[in-house]
Backbone as a printed PyTorch tensor [residue, N CA C, xyz], in Angstrom:
tensor([[[151.0390, 184.6790,  79.7750],
         [150.3400, 185.9360,  79.6230],
         [149.1460, 185.7800,  78.6890]],

        [[149.3700, 185.0560,  77.6170],
         [148.3220, 184.8840,  76.6280],
         [147.1650, 184.0560,  77.2070]],

        [[147.4750, 183.0260,  78.0080],
         [146.4400, 182.1890,  78.6110],
         [145.6120, 182.9760,  79.6120]],

        [[146.2640, 183.8090,  80.4190],
         [145.5170, 184.5810,  81.4160],
         [144.6360, 185.6300,  80.7490]],

        [[145.1020, 186.2220,  79.6620],
         [144.2820, 187.1860,  78.9250],
         [143.0670, 186.4850,  78.3290]],

        [[143.2960, 185.3160,  77.7550],
         [142.1930, 184.5490,  77.1820],
         [141.1840, 184.1510,  78.2610]],

        [[141.6830, 183.6910,  79.4140],
         [140.7990, 183.2940,  80.5140],
         [139.9920, 184.4840,  81.0170]],

        [[140.6350, 185.6360,  81.1340],
         [139.9390, 186.8410,  81.5840],
         [138.8690, 187.2570,  80.5840]],

        [[139.1970, 187.1900,  79.3140],
         [138.2380, 187.5220,  78.2630],
         [137.0640, 186.5470,  78.2690]],

        [[137.3520, 185.2740,  78.4670],
         [136.3020, 184.2610,  78.5300],
         [135.3750, 184.5010,  79.7230]],

        [[135.9530, 184.8260,  80.8760],
         [135.1360, 185.1330,  82.0570],
         [134.2630, 186.3590,  81.8300]],

        [[134.8240, 187.3930,  81.2260],
         [134.0480, 188.6010,  80.9420],
         [132.8890, 188.2820,  80.0050]],

        [[133.1540, 187.4670,  78.9990],
         [132.1030, 187.0660,  78.0660],
         [131.0160, 186.2640,  78.7710]],

        [[131.4250, 185.3670,  79.6540],
         [130.4650, 184.5590,  80.4100],
         [129.5510, 185.4300,  81.2620]],

        [[130.1350, 186.3790,  81.9810],
         [129.3360, 187.2200,  82.8690],
         [128.4150, 188.1590,  82.1030]],

        [[128.8580, 188.6670,  80.9630],
         [127.9800, 189.5540,  80.2050],
         [126.8930, 188.7670,  79.4840]],

        [[127.1560, 187.5350,  79.1310],
         [126.1430, 186.7140,  78.4650],
         [125.0200, 186.3400,  79.4220]],

        [[125.3270, 186.2480,  80.7060],
         [124.3210, 185.8720,  81.6980],
         [123.4410, 187.0400,  82.1120]],

        [[123.8890, 188.2390,  81.8290],
         [123.1100, 189.4130,  82.2370],
         [121.8850, 189.5250,  81.3450]],

        [[120.7280, 189.6140,  81.9620],
         [119.4940, 189.7380,  81.2090],
         [119.2340, 191.1800,  80.8110]],

        [[118.4140, 191.3450,  79.8300],
         [118.0100, 192.6790,  79.4150],
         [116.8900, 193.1270,  80.3460]],

        [[117.0720, 194.2570,  81.0400],
         [116.0190, 194.6910,  81.9570],
         [114.7380, 195.0190,  81.2020]],

        [[113.6360, 194.6170,  81.7720],
         [112.3440, 194.8810,  81.1590],
         [111.5970, 195.8990,  81.9980]],

        [[110.8840, 196.7730,  81.3300],
         [110.0880, 197.7630,  82.0370],
         [108.8320, 197.0960,  82.5810]],

        [[108.4150, 197.5560,  83.7420],
         [107.1800, 197.0370,  84.3310],
         [106.0010, 197.4970,  83.4820]],

        [[105.0360, 196.6380,  83.3140],
         [103.8440, 196.9720,  82.5450],
         [102.7820, 197.5000,  83.4930]],

        [[102.3290, 198.6860,  83.2410],
         [101.2920, 199.2820,  84.0740],
         [ 99.9620, 198.5830,  83.8230]],

        [[ 99.2200, 198.3660,  84.8740],
         [ 97.8880, 197.7630,  84.8320],
         [ 97.8900, 196.3510,  84.2490]],

        [[ 99.0290, 195.7040,  84.2570],
         [ 99.1000, 194.3280,  83.7680],
         [ 98.7930, 193.3790,  84.9210]],

        [[ 98.2160, 192.2520,  84.6030],
         [ 97.9080, 191.2680,  85.6290],
         [ 99.1890, 190.5550,  86.0490]],

        [[ 99.3670, 190.4280,  87.3460],
         [100.5510, 189.7530,  87.8770],
         [100.4480, 188.2510,  87.6200]],

        [[101.5750, 187.5900,  87.4690],
         [101.5300, 186.1310,  87.3080],
         [101.0520, 185.4740,  88.5960]],

        [[100.4880, 184.3050,  88.4720],
         [ 99.9850, 183.5920,  89.6540],
         [101.1580, 183.1300,  90.5120]],

        [[101.0920, 183.4690,  91.7700],
         [102.0810, 183.0410,  92.7490],
         [101.3570, 182.3220,  93.8640]],

        [[102.0150, 181.3770,  94.4690],
         [101.4140, 180.7160,  95.6230],
         [102.5040, 180.3800,  96.6250]],

        [[102.0990, 180.3230,  97.8870],
         [103.0220, 180.0010,  98.9740],
         [102.2160, 179.3640, 100.0910]],

        [[102.9080, 178.9070, 101.1040],
         [102.2290, 178.3090, 102.2550],
         [102.4350, 179.1840, 103.4800]],

        [[101.4040, 179.2520, 104.3090],
         [101.5000, 179.9840, 105.5610],
         [102.2770, 179.1480, 106.5680]],

        [[102.5300, 179.7390, 107.7280],
         [103.2390, 179.0030, 108.7760],
         [102.4730, 177.7660, 109.2130]],

        [[101.1400, 177.8310, 109.0910],
         [100.3240, 176.6780, 109.4810],
         [100.1480, 175.6730, 108.3420]],

        [[100.7330, 175.9690, 107.1690],
         [100.6750, 175.0280, 106.0580],
         [ 99.5600, 175.2730, 105.0610]],

        [[ 98.7380, 176.2960, 105.2830],
         [ 97.6580, 176.6140, 104.3450],
         [ 98.2280, 177.2770, 103.0910]],

        [[ 97.6210, 176.9840, 101.9500],
         [ 98.0650, 177.5850, 100.6910],
         [ 97.4880, 178.9880, 100.5540]],

        [[ 98.3140, 179.8940, 100.0690],
         [ 97.8930, 181.2670,  99.7920],
         [ 98.2220, 181.5350,  98.3330]],

        [[ 97.2460, 182.0520,  97.5990],
         [ 97.4280, 182.3500,  96.1820],
         [ 97.2880, 183.8490,  95.9670]],

        [[ 98.1070, 184.3930,  95.1020],
         [ 98.0340, 185.8140,  94.8040],
         [ 96.6520, 186.1800,  94.2740]],

        [[ 96.0260, 185.2750,  93.5560],
         [ 94.6920, 185.5440,  93.0040],
         [ 93.6420, 185.7360,  94.0990]],

        [[ 93.9290, 185.3110,  95.3290],
         [ 92.9960, 185.5480,  96.4380],
         [ 92.8110, 187.0320,  96.7080]],

        [[ 93.7550, 187.8400,  96.2600],
         [ 93.7310, 189.2730,  96.5430],
         [ 93.3490, 190.0930,  95.3170]],

        [[ 92.6610, 189.4950,  94.3640],
         [ 92.2540, 190.1950,  93.1440],
         [ 91.4450, 191.4380,  93.5000]],

        [[ 91.7470, 192.5390,  92.8290],
         [ 91.0420, 193.7910,  93.0700],
         [ 91.6830, 194.6560,  94.1400]],

        [[ 92.7060, 194.1440,  94.7970],
         [ 93.3970, 194.9100,  95.8360],
         [ 94.8080, 195.2660,  95.3730]],

        [[ 95.3410, 196.2980,  95.9880],
         [ 96.7550, 196.5970,  95.8140],
         [ 97.5070, 195.6100,  96.6950]],

        [[ 98.4430, 194.8850,  96.1140],
         [ 99.1760, 193.8660,  96.8630],
         [100.6350, 194.2980,  97.0070]],

        [[101.0950, 194.3090,  98.2460],
         [102.4990, 194.5860,  98.5370],
         [103.1280, 193.2680,  98.9720]],

        [[104.0750, 192.7820,  98.1820],
         [104.8170, 191.5840,  98.5600],
         [106.0710, 192.0470,  99.2890]],

        [[106.1640, 191.7060, 100.5480],
         [107.2940, 192.1340, 101.3840],
         [108.1620, 190.9150, 101.6720]],

        [[109.3400, 190.8670, 101.0540],
         [110.2760, 189.7810, 101.3030],
         [111.1610, 190.1870, 102.4740]],

        [[111.2560, 189.3120, 103.4560],
         [112.0050, 189.6470, 104.6650],
         [112.7030, 188.4180, 105.2020]],

        [[113.5890, 188.6380, 106.1660],
         [114.2470, 187.5320, 106.8490],
         [114.6230, 187.9690, 108.2570]],

        [[114.7100, 187.0050, 109.1370],
         [115.1400, 187.2740, 110.5010],
         [116.5980, 187.7290, 110.4350]],

        [[116.9190, 188.7570, 111.1850],
         [118.2720, 189.2920, 111.1700],
         [118.4070, 190.5160, 110.2950]],

        [[117.3940, 190.8260, 109.5200],
         [117.3940, 192.0240, 108.6790],
         [116.6920, 193.1220, 109.4710]],

        [[117.4570, 194.0650, 109.9940],
         [116.8960, 195.1030, 110.8660],
         [115.8450, 195.9440, 110.1520]],

        [[116.1100, 196.3640, 108.9260],
         [115.1310, 197.1970, 108.2250],
         [113.8610, 196.4150, 107.9030]],

        [[113.9980, 195.1050, 107.7010],
         [112.8210, 194.2640, 107.4390],
         [111.8910, 194.2500, 108.6470]],

        [[112.4550, 194.0090, 109.8130],
         [111.6280, 193.9140, 111.0170],
         [111.1490, 195.2800, 111.4850]],

        [[111.9240, 196.3310, 111.2290],
         [111.4890, 197.6800, 111.5990],
         [110.2880, 198.1260, 110.7800]],

        [[110.1640, 197.6480, 109.5560],
         [109.0610, 198.0530, 108.6850],
         [107.7520, 197.3520, 109.0290]],

        [[107.8020, 196.2390, 109.7360],
         [106.5930, 195.4560, 110.0110],
         [105.4830, 196.2500, 110.7100]],

        [[105.7680, 197.0310, 111.7630],
         [104.6770, 197.7820, 112.4050],
         [103.9900, 198.7630, 111.4530]],

        [[104.7630, 199.4120, 110.5820],
         [104.1690, 200.3330, 109.6160],
         [103.2830, 199.5770, 108.6350]],

        [[103.7420, 198.4330, 108.1730],
         [102.9390, 197.6330, 107.2520],
         [101.6610, 197.1400, 107.9250]],

        [[101.7530, 196.7450, 109.1830],
         [100.5540, 196.3470, 109.9380],
         [ 99.5730, 197.5040, 110.0430]],

        [[100.1020, 198.6960, 110.2980],
         [ 99.2520, 199.8840, 110.4140],
         [ 98.5520, 200.1840, 109.0890]],

        [[ 99.2840, 200.0980, 107.9930],
         [ 98.6830, 200.3270, 106.6770],
         [ 97.6080, 199.2930, 106.3720]],

        [[ 97.8690, 198.0410, 106.7010],
         [ 96.8910, 196.9810, 106.4650],
         [ 95.6210, 197.2310, 107.2650]],

        [[ 95.7790, 197.6870, 108.5090],
         [ 94.6220, 197.9910, 109.3580],
         [ 93.8610, 199.1970, 108.8280]],

        [[ 94.5890, 200.1720, 108.3110],
         [ 93.9730, 201.4050, 107.8260],
         [ 93.2290, 201.2030, 106.5040]],

        [[ 93.7070, 200.3140, 105.6540],
         [ 93.1050, 200.1030, 104.3320],
         [ 92.7830, 198.6280, 104.0900]],

        [[ 91.9600, 198.0180, 104.9120],
         [ 91.7260, 196.5710, 104.7800],
         [ 90.9820, 196.1700, 103.5040]],

        [[ 90.1940, 197.0720, 102.9390],
         [ 89.4020, 196.7180, 101.7600],
         [ 90.1590, 196.8860, 100.4490]],

        [[ 91.2180, 197.6830, 100.4670],
         [ 91.9100, 197.9760,  99.2150],
         [ 93.3700, 197.5400,  99.1810]],

        [[ 93.9100, 197.1460, 100.3290],
         [ 95.3310, 196.8240, 100.4060],
         [ 95.5450, 195.4520, 101.0360]],

        [[ 96.4540, 194.6960, 100.4590],
         [ 96.8540, 193.4110, 101.0430],
         [ 98.3750, 193.3870, 101.1170]],

        [[ 98.8850, 193.2000, 102.3140],
         [100.3270, 193.1030, 102.5010],
         [100.6560, 191.6470, 102.8040]],

        [[101.4900, 191.0640, 101.9700],
         [101.8760, 189.6690, 102.1240],
         [103.3740, 189.6400, 102.4290]],

        [[103.7190, 189.2230, 103.6420],
         [105.1200, 189.1430, 104.0540],
         [105.6340, 187.7350, 103.7730]],

        [[106.6990, 187.6450, 103.0170],
         [107.2310, 186.3540, 102.5910],
         [108.6390, 186.1700, 103.1440]],

        [[108.8330, 185.0720, 103.8510],
         [110.1480, 184.7100, 104.3680],
         [110.4530, 183.3160, 103.8430]],

        [[111.3120, 183.2360, 102.8650],
         [111.6420, 181.9310, 102.2860],
         [113.0060, 181.4400, 102.7490]],

        [[113.6020, 182.1420, 103.7000],
         [114.9450, 181.7900, 104.1450],
         [114.9360, 181.0450, 105.4640]],

        [[114.1930, 181.5600, 106.4350],
         [114.2140, 180.9970, 107.7780],
         [113.2270, 179.8490, 107.9170]],

        [[113.4620, 178.9990, 108.8750],
         [112.5670, 177.8870, 109.1690],
         [111.2630, 178.4130, 109.7660]],

        [[110.1690, 177.6820, 109.5790],
         [108.8650, 178.0890, 110.1210],
         [108.9340, 178.3460, 111.6160]],

        [[109.6280, 177.4870, 112.3430],
         [109.6740, 177.6260, 113.8020],
         [110.3490, 178.9270, 114.2160]],

        [[111.2450, 179.4670, 113.3800],
         [111.9300, 180.7120, 113.6940],
         [111.0730, 181.9360, 113.3860]],

        [[110.0860, 181.7960, 112.5090],
         [109.2860, 182.9340, 112.0600],
         [108.0700, 183.1890, 112.9330]],

        [[107.7040, 182.2500, 113.7530],
         [106.5080, 182.4280, 114.5750],
         [106.7280, 183.5080, 115.6180]],

        [[105.6760, 184.2830, 115.8440],
         [105.7370, 185.3580, 116.8400],
         [104.8080, 185.0340, 117.9780]]])
């Protein structure tokens, strides 16, 4: 009984120690530099979109809400090309699976 209580207490301590303190988002702060590769292998940098509102959309094949949102995001991008940049990121699926 004593060993299981100790083990449970140790696990609880481990899980609470790993929890980070949530930080509030800073308004008007510059985002950190991010970079990724397109399906064709070209590098894309977040700094390429300086001065625009950037929406980072993380998605994956098999996520119904992810794929349902794509037409709306395309429409918004078409409607506001000078002020909005929508970057869809799929880091889970293989490149060959993401091509349309």
